[in-house]
Amino acid sequence: MNNLSTKHLLGIKDLTADDIHLILNTAASFKEVINRPIKKVPSLRDITIANLFFENSTRTKLSFELAEKRLSADVINFAASSSSVTKGETLIDTVNNILAMKVDMVVMRHPNPGAALFLSKHVDAKIVNAGDGAHEHPTQALLDAFSIREKLGNLKGKKIAIIGDILHSRVALSNIFCLQKCGAEVMVCGPTTLMPKYIQSLGVKVEHDLRKALEWCDVANMLRIQLERQDIKYFPSLREYTMLFGLNKELLDSLSKKIVIMHPGPINRGVEITSDVADGDQSIILEQVENGVAVRMAVLFLLAGRA
Ligand code: CP
């Protein structure tokens, strides 16, 4: 199979297991390319891509831009805070004005869940969801799956614990869909108040004791508390959260086996993870960032139909 079953990348929920394997295998080829002295290939020459960021980003924005440039695409960048959106322009008007400049693909991050799906129904371009509110962050899940596969050989039968603010996390939802489609077992761990009510229906294990989750898993993916999405208090204090759900070196070293530590970033050092764990030899956090470029190259290349 050389083609994806979807025209857009709106979420992992829409992908088949074959789609995911195709993206990961294509990303492996691109990883080899970006480690060559000449890192650029002409695969997306004549394709124009607009990166539309209506919400802050460091990793995803830079990673997409680098992926596009490595593929020789023409790139335009848009940040809502410095645009006419602040004068009241609608999302569709903004995007149609950009498309009038002959843009082929749109990569969009937006604070509203469903924004990428909405856009895909109203404009004539390939849409890549770079994170829509607390809904999905498909390329993060794909780069996480790629990084686990690279570290552990494969995903089938592997035990992955996703730990922290599951309720507000688009990374958690996309990871659950992606890991399950790849045959991994998934556990979520965090305070009861930060678990969505529908969590049991996703077929994951639920644990509220951090040590038990860490003893169970091969990989722990530590998530940030998303204070910017919390309009009420979900736990008494950050200090108490850290005492119950923060990962430190003493706890990590006391486990009966060595596990792999991941974090999608941005990290709140000293809250969900201490610096010695984040920067330690069991952490693959920077490998995740490196792999993000290859995975995003694969997604753009496959969606452009250049396979
Ligand atoms: N992981 C992630 O999406 O990071 P940014 O918000 O910096 O893009």
PDB file of C-alpha atoms and ligand atoms in Angstrom:
ATOM      1  CA  MET A   1       0.000   0.000   0.000  1.00  0.00           C
ATOM      2  CA  ASN A   2       1.442   3.379  -1.064  1.00  0.00           C
ATOM      3  CA  ASN A   3      -1.463   5.704  -0.360  1.00  0.00           C
ATOM      4  CA  LEU A   4      -3.302   6.863   2.732  1.00  0.00           C
ATOM      5  CA  SER A   5      -7.008   6.078   3.026  1.00  0.00           C
ATOM      6  CA  THR A   6      -7.753   9.733   3.888  1.00  0.00           C
ATOM      7  CA  LYS A   7      -7.428  13.034   2.000  1.00  0.00           C
ATOM      8  CA  HIS A   8      -6.701  15.035   5.176  1.00  0.00           C
ATOM      9  CA  LEU A   9      -5.034  14.291   8.519  1.00  0.00           C
ATOM     10  CA  LEU A  10      -7.705  15.438  10.962  1.00  0.00           C
ATOM     11  CA  GLY A  11      -7.172  12.856  13.699  1.00  0.00           C
ATOM     12  CA  ILE A  12      -5.755   9.406  14.408  1.00  0.00           C
ATOM     13  CA  LYS A  13      -9.330   8.158  14.855  1.00  0.00           C
ATOM     14  CA  ASP A  14      -9.792   8.376  11.045  1.00  0.00           C
ATOM     15  CA  LEU A  15      -6.614   6.416  10.203  1.00  0.00           C
ATOM     16  CA  THR A  16      -6.384   2.663   9.659  1.00  0.00           C
ATOM     17  CA  ALA A  17      -3.562   0.566  11.134  1.00  0.00           C
ATOM     18  CA  ASP A  18      -2.189   0.303   7.559  1.00  0.00           C
ATOM     19  CA  ASP A  19      -2.182   4.129   7.262  1.00  0.00           C
ATOM     20  CA  ILE A  20      -0.188   4.403  10.492  1.00  0.00           C
ATOM     21  CA  HIS A  21       2.337   1.758   9.413  1.00  0.00           C
ATOM     22  CA  LEU A  22       2.722   3.484   6.029  1.00  0.00           C
ATOM     23  CA  ILE A  23       3.404   6.837   7.750  1.00  0.00           C
ATOM     24  CA  LEU A  24       5.900   5.302  10.201  1.00  0.00           C
ATOM     25  CA  ASN A  25       7.743   3.371   7.475  1.00  0.00           C
ATOM     26  CA  THR A  26       7.871   6.461   5.230  1.00  0.00           C
ATOM     27  CA  ALA A  27       9.138   8.492   8.206  1.00  0.00           C
ATOM     28  CA  ALA A  28      11.963   5.967   8.702  1.00  0.00           C
ATOM     29  CA  SER A  29      13.120   6.661   5.115  1.00  0.00           C
ATOM     30  CA  PHE A  30      12.919  10.420   5.696  1.00  0.00           C
ATOM     31  CA  LYS A  31      14.869  10.101   8.952  1.00  0.00           C
ATOM     32  CA  GLU A  32      17.689   8.582   6.941  1.00  0.00           C
ATOM     33  CA  VAL A  33      17.450  11.524   4.474  1.00  0.00           C
ATOM     34  CA  ILE A  34      17.624  14.234   7.167  1.00  0.00           C
ATOM     35  CA  ASN A  35      20.738  12.648   8.646  1.00  0.00           C
ATOM     36  CA  ARG A  36      22.613  12.968   5.340  1.00  0.00           C
ATOM     37  CA  PRO A  37      24.982  15.922   4.748  1.00  0.00           C
ATOM     38  CA  ILE A  38      22.458  17.221   2.160  1.00  0.00           C
ATOM     39  CA  LYS A  39      19.164  17.061   4.035  1.00  0.00           C
ATOM     40  CA  LYS A  40      16.835  18.348   1.350  1.00  0.00           C
ATOM     41  CA  VAL A  41      14.834  16.372  -1.252  1.00  0.00           C
ATOM     42  CA  PRO A  42      12.721  17.791  -4.119  1.00  0.00           C
ATOM     43  CA  SER A  43       9.606  15.714  -3.238  1.00  0.00           C
ATOM     44  CA  LEU A  44       7.214  18.658  -2.684  1.00  0.00           C
ATOM     45  CA  ARG A  45       8.635  21.091  -5.227  1.00  0.00           C
ATOM     46  CA  ASP A  46       5.715  23.202  -6.632  1.00  0.00           C
ATOM     47  CA  ILE A  47       3.569  22.520  -3.529  1.00  0.00           C
ATOM     48  CA  THR A  48       2.697  25.534  -1.356  1.00  0.00           C
ATOM     49  CA  ILE A  49       1.873  24.979   2.314  1.00  0.00           C
ATOM     50  CA  ALA A  50       0.384  27.496   4.755  1.00  0.00           C
ATOM     51  CA  ASN A  51       1.057  27.030   8.468  1.00  0.00           C
ATOM     52  CA  LEU A  52      -1.831  28.626  10.357  1.00  0.00           C
ATOM     53  CA  PHE A  53      -1.288  28.876  14.104  1.00  0.00           C
ATOM     54  CA  PHE A  54      -4.205  30.296  16.095  1.00  0.00           C
ATOM     55  CA  GLU A  55      -2.634  29.015  19.340  1.00  0.00           C
ATOM     56  CA  ASN A  56       0.940  29.114  20.654  1.00  0.00           C
ATOM     57  CA  SER A  57       3.446  26.455  19.619  1.00  0.00           C
ATOM     58  CA  THR A  58       7.189  25.929  19.634  1.00  0.00           C
ATOM     59  CA  ARG A  59       7.878  22.311  18.625  1.00  0.00           C
ATOM     60  CA  THR A  60       4.978  21.641  16.243  1.00  0.00           C
ATOM     61  CA  LYS A  61       5.293  24.929  14.338  1.00  0.00           C
ATOM     62  CA  LEU A  62       9.068  24.715  13.872  1.00  0.00           C
ATOM     63  CA  SER A  63       8.926  20.997  13.108  1.00  0.00           C
ATOM     64  CA  PHE A  64       6.300  21.395  10.355  1.00  0.00           C
ATOM     65  CA  GLU A  65       8.179  24.331   8.845  1.00  0.00           C
ATOM     66  CA  LEU A  66      11.432  22.393   8.807  1.00  0.00           C
ATOM     67  CA  ALA A  67       9.710  19.293   7.365  1.00  0.00           C
ATOM     68  CA  GLU A  68       8.185  21.404   4.575  1.00  0.00           C
ATOM     69  CA  LYS A  69      11.528  23.039   3.763  1.00  0.00           C
ATOM     70  CA  ARG A  70      13.347  19.681   3.775  1.00  0.00           C
ATOM     71  CA  LEU A  71      10.794  18.534   1.164  1.00  0.00           C
ATOM     72  CA  SER A  72      11.374  21.716  -0.939  1.00  0.00           C
ATOM     73  CA  ALA A  73       7.803  23.007  -0.516  1.00  0.00           C
ATOM     74  CA  ASP A  74       7.061  26.740  -0.615  1.00  0.00           C
ATOM     75  CA  VAL A  75       6.035  27.809   2.889  1.00  0.00           C
ATOM     76  CA  ILE A  76       3.975  30.687   4.272  1.00  0.00           C
ATOM     77  CA  ASN A  77       3.432  31.235   7.983  1.00  0.00           C
ATOM     78  CA  PHE A  78       0.494  32.835   9.718  1.00  0.00           C
ATOM     79  CA  ALA A  79       0.142  33.674  13.415  1.00  0.00           C
ATOM     80  CA  ALA A  80      -3.359  34.731  14.504  1.00  0.00           C
ATOM     81  CA  SER A  81      -2.054  37.228  17.057  1.00  0.00           C
ATOM     82  CA  SER A  82      -0.465  39.410  14.353  1.00  0.00           C
ATOM     83  CA  SER A  83      -3.201  38.951  11.704  1.00  0.00           C
ATOM     84  CA  SER A  84      -6.557  40.458  10.712  1.00  0.00           C
ATOM     85  CA  VAL A  85      -8.260  37.785  12.866  1.00  0.00           C
ATOM     86  CA  THR A  86      -7.820  40.336  15.661  1.00  0.00           C
ATOM     87  CA  LYS A  87     -10.047  42.698  13.561  1.00  0.00           C
ATOM     88  CA  GLY A  88     -12.894  40.152  13.477  1.00  0.00           C
ATOM     89  CA  GLU A  89     -12.206  38.141  10.303  1.00  0.00           C
ATOM     90  CA  THR A  90     -13.755  34.625  10.333  1.00  0.00           C
ATOM     91  CA  LEU A  91     -11.719  31.424  10.037  1.00  0.00           C
ATOM     92  CA  ILE A  92     -13.184  30.618   6.595  1.00  0.00           C
ATOM     93  CA  ASP A  93     -12.540  34.139   5.267  1.00  0.00           C
ATOM     94  CA  THR A  94      -8.965  34.029   6.565  1.00  0.00           C
ATOM     95  CA  VAL A  95      -8.276  30.639   4.992  1.00  0.00           C
ATOM     96  CA  ASN A  96     -10.032  31.432   1.683  1.00  0.00           C
ATOM     97  CA  ASN A  97      -7.925  34.588   1.354  1.00  0.00           C
ATOM     98  CA  ILE A  98      -4.789  32.512   1.909  1.00  0.00           C
ATOM     99  CA  LEU A  99      -5.988  29.854  -0.572  1.00  0.00           C
ATOM    100  CA  ALA A 100      -6.609  32.590  -3.189  1.00  0.00           C
ATOM    101  CA  MET A 101      -2.806  32.874  -3.214  1.00  0.00           C
ATOM    102  CA  LYS A 102      -2.755  29.289  -4.639  1.00  0.00           C
ATOM    103  CA  VAL A 103      -1.986  27.312  -1.496  1.00  0.00           C
ATOM    104  CA  ASP A 104      -2.239  23.505  -1.740  1.00  0.00           C
ATOM    105  CA  MET A 105      -2.093  22.396   1.892  1.00  0.00           C
ATOM    106  CA  VAL A 106      -2.962  23.949   5.231  1.00  0.00           C
ATOM    107  CA  VAL A 107      -1.395  22.944   8.557  1.00  0.00           C
ATOM    108  CA  MET A 108      -3.535  24.391  11.331  1.00  0.00           C
ATOM    109  CA  ARG A 109      -3.421  24.601  15.124  1.00  0.00           C
ATOM    110  CA  HIS A 110      -6.596  26.005  16.669  1.00  0.00           C
ATOM    111  CA  PRO A 111      -7.978  26.247  20.233  1.00  0.00           C
ATOM    112  CA  ASN A 112     -11.394  24.848  19.213  1.00  0.00           C
ATOM    113  CA  PRO A 113     -11.964  21.073  18.989  1.00  0.00           C
ATOM    114  CA  GLY A 114     -13.209  20.194  15.493  1.00  0.00           C
ATOM    115  CA  ALA A 115     -11.703  23.286  13.825  1.00  0.00           C
ATOM    116  CA  ALA A 116      -9.652  21.185  11.373  1.00  0.00           C
ATOM    117  CA  LEU A 117     -12.695  19.066  10.418  1.00  0.00           C
ATOM    118  CA  PHE A 118     -14.768  22.249   9.949  1.00  0.00           C
ATOM    119  CA  LEU A 119     -12.106  23.713   7.678  1.00  0.00           C
ATOM    120  CA  SER A 120     -11.840  20.520   5.612  1.00  0.00           C
ATOM    121  CA  LYS A 121     -15.563  20.801   4.790  1.00  0.00           C
ATOM    122  CA  HIS A 122     -15.391  24.414   3.684  1.00  0.00           C
ATOM    123  CA  VAL A 123     -12.148  24.909   1.778  1.00  0.00           C
ATOM    124  CA  ASP A 124     -10.512  23.171  -1.162  1.00  0.00           C
ATOM    125  CA  ALA A 125      -7.084  22.221   0.256  1.00  0.00           C
ATOM    126  CA  LYS A 126      -5.536  19.299   2.114  1.00  0.00           C
ATOM    127  CA  ILE A 127      -5.817  19.969   5.860  1.00  0.00           C
ATOM    128  CA  VAL A 128      -3.384  18.755   8.521  1.00  0.00           C
ATOM    129  CA  ASN A 129      -4.495  19.118  12.127  1.00  0.00           C
ATOM    130  CA  ALA A 130      -1.582  20.427  14.228  1.00  0.00           C
ATOM    131  CA  GLY A 131      -3.699  20.280  17.400  1.00  0.00           C
ATOM    132  CA  ASP A 132      -7.371  21.284  17.861  1.00  0.00           C
ATOM    133  CA  GLY A 133      -8.135  22.263  21.442  1.00  0.00           C
ATOM    134  CA  ALA A 134      -8.354  19.272  23.781  1.00  0.00           C
ATOM    135  CA  HIS A 135      -9.381  16.982  20.894  1.00  0.00           C
ATOM    136  CA  GLU A 136      -6.535  15.516  18.766  1.00  0.00           C
ATOM    137  CA  HIS A 137      -2.861  16.124  17.973  1.00  0.00           C
ATOM    138  CA  PRO A 138      -2.290  13.408  15.366  1.00  0.00           C
ATOM    139  CA  THR A 139       1.306  14.157  14.362  1.00  0.00           C
ATOM    140  CA  GLN A 140       2.373  14.137  18.032  1.00  0.00           C
ATOM    141  CA  ALA A 141       0.881  10.638  18.440  1.00  0.00           C
ATOM    142  CA  LEU A 142       2.577   9.465  15.238  1.00  0.00           C
ATOM    143  CA  LEU A 143       5.989  10.768  16.325  1.00  0.00           C
ATOM    144  CA  ASP A 144       5.474   9.211  19.756  1.00  0.00           C
ATOM    145  CA  ALA A 145       4.629   5.844  18.137  1.00  0.00           C
ATOM    146  CA  PHE A 146       7.646   6.168  15.838  1.00  0.00           C
ATOM    147  CA  SER A 147       9.920   6.928  18.820  1.00  0.00           C
ATOM    148  CA  ILE A 148       8.657   3.942  20.841  1.00  0.00           C
ATOM    149  CA  ARG A 149       9.028   1.637  17.814  1.00  0.00           C
ATOM    150  CA  GLU A 150      12.566   2.909  17.266  1.00  0.00           C
ATOM    151  CA  LYS A 151      13.491   2.396  20.938  1.00  0.00           C
ATOM    152  CA  LEU A 152      11.724  -0.942  21.626  1.00  0.00           C
ATOM    153  CA  GLY A 153      11.647  -2.556  18.163  1.00  0.00           C
ATOM    154  CA  ASN A 154       7.872  -2.628  17.788  1.00  0.00           C
ATOM    155  CA  LEU A 155       4.645  -1.515  19.436  1.00  0.00           C
ATOM    156  CA  LYS A 156       2.669  -4.767  19.469  1.00  0.00           C
ATOM    157  CA  GLY A 157       2.149  -5.974  23.057  1.00  0.00           C
ATOM    158  CA  LYS A 158       4.073  -3.058  24.574  1.00  0.00           C
ATOM    159  CA  LYS A 159       2.606  -1.420  27.690  1.00  0.00           C
ATOM    160  CA  ILE A 160       2.353   2.372  27.581  1.00  0.00           C
ATOM    161  CA  ALA A 161       1.221   4.489  30.547  1.00  0.00           C
ATOM    162  CA  ILE A 162       0.016   8.024  29.792  1.00  0.00           C
ATOM    163  CA  ILE A 163       0.282   9.992  33.022  1.00  0.00           C
ATOM    164  CA  GLY A 164      -1.132  13.381  34.045  1.00  0.00           C
ATOM    165  CA  ASP A 165      -3.875  15.676  32.807  1.00  0.00           C
ATOM    166  CA  ILE A 166      -5.788  13.259  30.571  1.00  0.00           C
ATOM    167  CA  LEU A 167      -8.957  15.389  30.603  1.00  0.00           C
ATOM    168  CA  HIS A 168      -7.478  18.394  28.775  1.00  0.00           C
ATOM    169  CA  SER A 169      -4.916  16.543  26.653  1.00  0.00           C
ATOM    170  CA  ARG A 170      -5.191  16.164  22.875  1.00  0.00           C
ATOM    171  CA  VAL A 171      -1.897  14.231  23.064  1.00  0.00           C
ATOM    172  CA  ALA A 172      -3.531  11.618  25.333  1.00  0.00           C
ATOM    173  CA  LEU A 173      -6.510  11.011  23.043  1.00  0.00           C
ATOM    174  CA  SER A 174      -4.445  10.779  19.841  1.00  0.00           C
ATOM    175  CA  ASN A 175      -1.901   8.526  21.582  1.00  0.00           C
ATOM    176  CA  ILE A 176      -4.625   6.182  22.859  1.00  0.00           C
ATOM    177  CA  PHE A 177      -6.073   5.766  19.336  1.00  0.00           C
ATOM    178  CA  CYS A 178      -2.638   5.391  17.716  1.00  0.00           C
ATOM    179  CA  LEU A 179      -1.112   2.956  20.221  1.00  0.00           C
ATOM    180  CA  GLN A 180      -4.189   0.726  20.264  1.00  0.00           C
ATOM    181  CA  LYS A 181      -4.281   0.595  16.448  1.00  0.00           C
ATOM    182  CA  CYS A 182      -0.620  -0.499  16.595  1.00  0.00           C
ATOM    183  CA  GLY A 183      -1.405  -3.321  19.046  1.00  0.00           C
ATOM    184  CA  ALA A 184      -0.044  -1.726  22.245  1.00  0.00           C
ATOM    185  CA  GLU A 185      -1.756  -1.834  25.642  1.00  0.00           C
ATOM    186  CA  VAL A 186      -2.562   1.585  27.109  1.00  0.00           C
ATOM    187  CA  MET A 187      -3.038   2.710  30.710  1.00  0.00           C
ATOM    188  CA  VAL A 188      -3.950   6.230  31.801  1.00  0.00           C
ATOM    189  CA  CYS A 189      -2.951   7.483  35.241  1.00  0.00           C
ATOM    190  CA  GLY A 190      -3.829  10.716  37.030  1.00  0.00           C
ATOM    191  CA  PRO A 191      -6.203  12.295  39.522  1.00  0.00           C
ATOM    192  CA  THR A 192      -9.885  11.247  39.164  1.00  0.00           C
ATOM    193  CA  THR A 193     -10.779  14.875  38.453  1.00  0.00           C
ATOM    194  CA  LEU A 194      -8.433  14.918  35.428  1.00  0.00           C
ATOM    195  CA  MET A 195      -9.965  11.786  33.823  1.00  0.00           C
ATOM    196  CA  PRO A 196     -12.688  12.256  31.203  1.00  0.00           C
ATOM    197  CA  LYS A 197     -16.005  10.568  32.117  1.00  0.00           C
ATOM    198  CA  TYR A 198     -15.878   8.530  28.872  1.00  0.00           C
ATOM    199  CA  ILE A 199     -12.382   7.127  29.553  1.00  0.00           C
ATOM    200  CA  GLN A 200     -13.548   3.520  30.205  1.00  0.00           C
ATOM    201  CA  SER A 201     -15.239   3.434  26.778  1.00  0.00           C
ATOM    202  CA  LEU A 202     -11.807   3.882  25.115  1.00  0.00           C
ATOM    203  CA  GLY A 203     -10.674   0.421  26.253  1.00  0.00           C
ATOM    204  CA  VAL A 204      -7.747   1.640  28.359  1.00  0.00           C
ATOM    205  CA  LYS A 205      -6.728   0.627  31.880  1.00  0.00           C
ATOM    206  CA  VAL A 206      -7.260   3.376  34.461  1.00  0.00           C
ATOM    207  CA  GLU A 207      -4.932   3.749  37.457  1.00  0.00           C
ATOM    208  CA  HIS A 208      -4.706   6.443  40.116  1.00  0.00           C
ATOM    209  CA  ASP A 209      -1.526   5.199  41.825  1.00  0.00           C
ATOM    210  CA  LEU A 210       1.590   6.450  40.013  1.00  0.00           C
ATOM    211  CA  ARG A 211       3.902   3.718  41.356  1.00  0.00           C
ATOM    212  CA  LYS A 212       1.518   0.969  40.171  1.00  0.00           C
ATOM    213  CA  ALA A 213       1.314   2.557  36.714  1.00  0.00           C
ATOM    214  CA  LEU A 214       5.103   2.796  36.482  1.00  0.00           C
ATOM    215  CA  GLU A 215       5.590  -0.820  37.649  1.00  0.00           C
ATOM    216  CA  TRP A 216       3.096  -1.973  34.939  1.00  0.00           C
ATOM    217  CA  CYS A 217       4.469  -0.094  31.937  1.00  0.00           C
ATOM    218  CA  ASP A 218       7.378  -0.359  29.478  1.00  0.00           C
ATOM    219  CA  VAL A 219       7.027   3.345  28.596  1.00  0.00           C
ATOM    220  CA  ALA A 220       5.731   6.281  30.668  1.00  0.00           C
ATOM    221  CA  ASN A 221       4.519   9.322  28.723  1.00  0.00           C
ATOM    222  CA  MET A 222       4.400  12.189  31.229  1.00  0.00           C
ATOM    223  CA  LEU A 223       1.915  14.965  30.394  1.00  0.00           C
ATOM    224  CA  ARG A 224       1.838  18.587  31.465  1.00  0.00           C
ATOM    225  CA  ILE A 225      -0.993  20.002  33.569  1.00  0.00           C
ATOM    226  CA  GLN A 226      -2.831  22.217  31.058  1.00  0.00           C
ATOM    227  CA  LEU A 227      -3.580  25.148  33.360  1.00  0.00           C
ATOM    228  CA  GLU A 228      -4.534  27.298  30.344  1.00  0.00           C
ATOM    229  CA  ARG A 229      -7.526  24.995  29.671  1.00  0.00           C
ATOM    230  CA  GLN A 230      -8.666  24.802  33.318  1.00  0.00           C
ATOM    231  CA  ASP A 231     -11.380  27.250  34.309  1.00  0.00           C
ATOM    232  CA  ILE A 232     -11.899  25.644  37.744  1.00  0.00           C
ATOM    233  CA  LYS A 233      -9.535  24.009  40.266  1.00  0.00           C
ATOM    234  CA  TYR A 234      -9.142  20.263  39.567  1.00  0.00           C
ATOM    235  CA  PHE A 235      -6.692  19.607  42.443  1.00  0.00           C
ATOM    236  CA  PRO A 236      -5.737  21.521  45.615  1.00  0.00           C
ATOM    237  CA  SER A 237      -2.260  22.733  44.558  1.00  0.00           C
ATOM    238  CA  LEU A 238       0.568  22.046  42.096  1.00  0.00           C
ATOM    239  CA  ARG A 239       2.687  20.956  45.086  1.00  0.00           C
ATOM    240  CA  GLU A 240       0.166  18.267  46.008  1.00  0.00           C
ATOM    241  CA  TYR A 241      -0.107  17.174  42.358  1.00  0.00           C
ATOM    242  CA  THR A 242       3.682  16.782  42.196  1.00  0.00           C
ATOM    243  CA  MET A 243       3.756  14.754  45.425  1.00  0.00           C
ATOM    244  CA  LEU A 244       1.186  12.264  44.028  1.00  0.00           C
ATOM    245  CA  PHE A 245       1.803  12.268  40.262  1.00  0.00           C
ATOM    246  CA  GLY A 246       5.237  13.837  39.692  1.00  0.00           C
ATOM    247  CA  LEU A 247       8.039  11.555  38.485  1.00  0.00           C
ATOM    248  CA  ASN A 248      11.399  11.963  40.233  1.00  0.00           C
ATOM    249  CA  LYS A 249      14.688  10.037  40.066  1.00  0.00           C
ATOM    250  CA  GLU A 250      14.218   8.312  43.426  1.00  0.00           C
ATOM    251  CA  LEU A 251      10.884   6.843  42.309  1.00  0.00           C
ATOM    252  CA  LEU A 252      12.255   5.908  38.859  1.00  0.00           C
ATOM    253  CA  ASP A 253      15.308   4.171  40.358  1.00  0.00           C
ATOM    254  CA  SER A 254      13.162   2.232  42.846  1.00  0.00           C
ATOM    255  CA  LEU A 255      11.188   0.444  40.083  1.00  0.00           C
ATOM    256  CA  SER A 256      11.831  -3.242  39.409  1.00  0.00           C
ATOM    257  CA  LYS A 257      12.781  -2.582  35.734  1.00  0.00           C
ATOM    258  CA  LYS A 258      14.117   0.220  33.532  1.00  0.00           C
ATOM    259  CA  ILE A 259      11.317   2.001  31.684  1.00  0.00           C
ATOM    260  CA  VAL A 260      11.441   4.528  28.831  1.00  0.00           C
ATOM    261  CA  ILE A 261      10.422   8.114  29.690  1.00  0.00           C
ATOM    262  CA  MET A 262       8.629  10.356  27.198  1.00  0.00           C
ATOM    263  CA  HIS A 263       7.109  13.843  27.301  1.00  0.00           C
ATOM    264  CA  PRO A 264       5.495  15.728  24.399  1.00  0.00           C
ATOM    265  CA  GLY A 265       6.680  19.122  25.705  1.00  0.00           C
ATOM    266  CA  PRO A 266       6.505  21.810  26.829  1.00  0.00           C
ATOM    267  CA  ILE A 267       7.815  20.467  30.152  1.00  0.00           C
ATOM    268  CA  ASN A 268       6.973  22.045  33.488  1.00  0.00           C
ATOM    269  CA  ARG A 269      10.210  20.997  35.188  1.00  0.00           C
ATOM    270  CA  GLY A 270       9.691  20.092  38.823  1.00  0.00           C
ATOM    271  CA  VAL A 271       5.918  19.622  38.406  1.00  0.00           C
ATOM    272  CA  GLU A 272       5.151  16.453  36.369  1.00  0.00           C
ATOM    273  CA  ILE A 273       8.834  15.489  35.971  1.00  0.00           C
ATOM    274  CA  THR A 274      12.116  16.502  37.600  1.00  0.00           C
ATOM    275  CA  SER A 275      15.050  17.714  35.495  1.00  0.00           C
ATOM    276  CA  ASP A 276      17.247  14.712  36.331  1.00  0.00           C
ATOM    277  CA  VAL A 277      14.573  12.380  34.894  1.00  0.00           C
ATOM    278  CA  ALA A 278      13.765  14.576  31.869  1.00  0.00           C
ATOM    279  CA  ASP A 279      17.469  14.846  31.005  1.00  0.00           C
ATOM    280  CA  GLY A 280      18.448  11.346  32.179  1.00  0.00           C
ATOM    281  CA  ASP A 281      19.491   8.262  30.223  1.00  0.00           C
ATOM    282  CA  GLN A 282      15.994   6.695  30.245  1.00  0.00           C
ATOM    283  CA  SER A 283      14.455   9.787  28.625  1.00  0.00           C
ATOM    284  CA  ILE A 284      13.837   9.939  24.848  1.00  0.00           C
ATOM    285  CA  ILE A 285      12.291  13.423  24.944  1.00  0.00           C
ATOM    286  CA  LEU A 286      14.748  14.984  22.471  1.00  0.00           C
ATOM    287  CA  GLU A 287      14.556  11.923  20.182  1.00  0.00           C
ATOM    288  CA  GLN A 288      10.791  12.582  20.033  1.00  0.00           C
ATOM    289  CA  VAL A 289      11.486  16.124  18.812  1.00  0.00           C
ATOM    290  CA  GLU A 290      14.031  14.883  16.242  1.00  0.00           C
ATOM    291  CA  ASN A 291      11.605  12.224  14.980  1.00  0.00           C
ATOM    292  CA  GLY A 292       8.838  14.819  14.661  1.00  0.00           C
ATOM    293  CA  VAL A 293      10.477  16.298  11.558  1.00  0.00           C
ATOM    294  CA  ALA A 294      10.707  12.927   9.758  1.00  0.00           C
ATOM    295  CA  VAL A 295       7.147  11.972  10.723  1.00  0.00           C
ATOM    296  CA  ARG A 296       5.760  15.313   9.517  1.00  0.00           C
ATOM    297  CA  MET A 297       7.717  14.973   6.261  1.00  0.00           C
ATOM    298  CA  ALA A 298       6.038  11.570   5.791  1.00  0.00           C
ATOM    299  CA  VAL A 299       2.547  12.932   6.501  1.00  0.00           C
ATOM    300  CA  LEU A 300       2.942  15.870   4.082  1.00  0.00           C
ATOM    301  CA  PHE A 301       4.529  13.724   1.367  1.00  0.00           C
ATOM    302  CA  LEU A 302       1.804  11.064   1.552  1.00  0.00           C
ATOM    303  CA  LEU A 303      -1.080  13.574   1.688  1.00  0.00           C
ATOM    304  CA  ALA A 304       0.352  15.400  -1.321  1.00  0.00           C
ATOM    305  CA  GLY A 305       0.018  12.126  -3.219  1.00  0.00           C
ATOM    306  CA  ARG A 306       3.652  12.057  -4.278  1.00  0.00           C
ATOM    307  CA  ALA A 307       4.199   8.456  -3.097  1.00  0.00           C
TER     308      ALA A 307
HETATM  309  N1   CP B   1       4.161  19.004  21.775  1.00  0.00           N
HETATM  310  C1   CP B   1       3.695  20.155  21.286  1.00  0.00           C
HETATM  311  O1   CP B   1       2.655  20.200  20.602  1.00  0.00           O
HETATM  312  O2   CP B   1       4.442  21.261  21.584  1.00  0.00           O
HETATM  313  P1   CP B   1       4.122  22.760  21.082  1.00  0.00           P
HETATM  314  O3   CP B   1       2.840  23.193  21.770  1.00  0.00           O
HETATM  315  O4   CP B   1       5.311  23.581  21.481  1.00  0.00           O
HETATM  316  O5   CP B   1       3.922  22.713  19.600  1.00  0.00           O
END
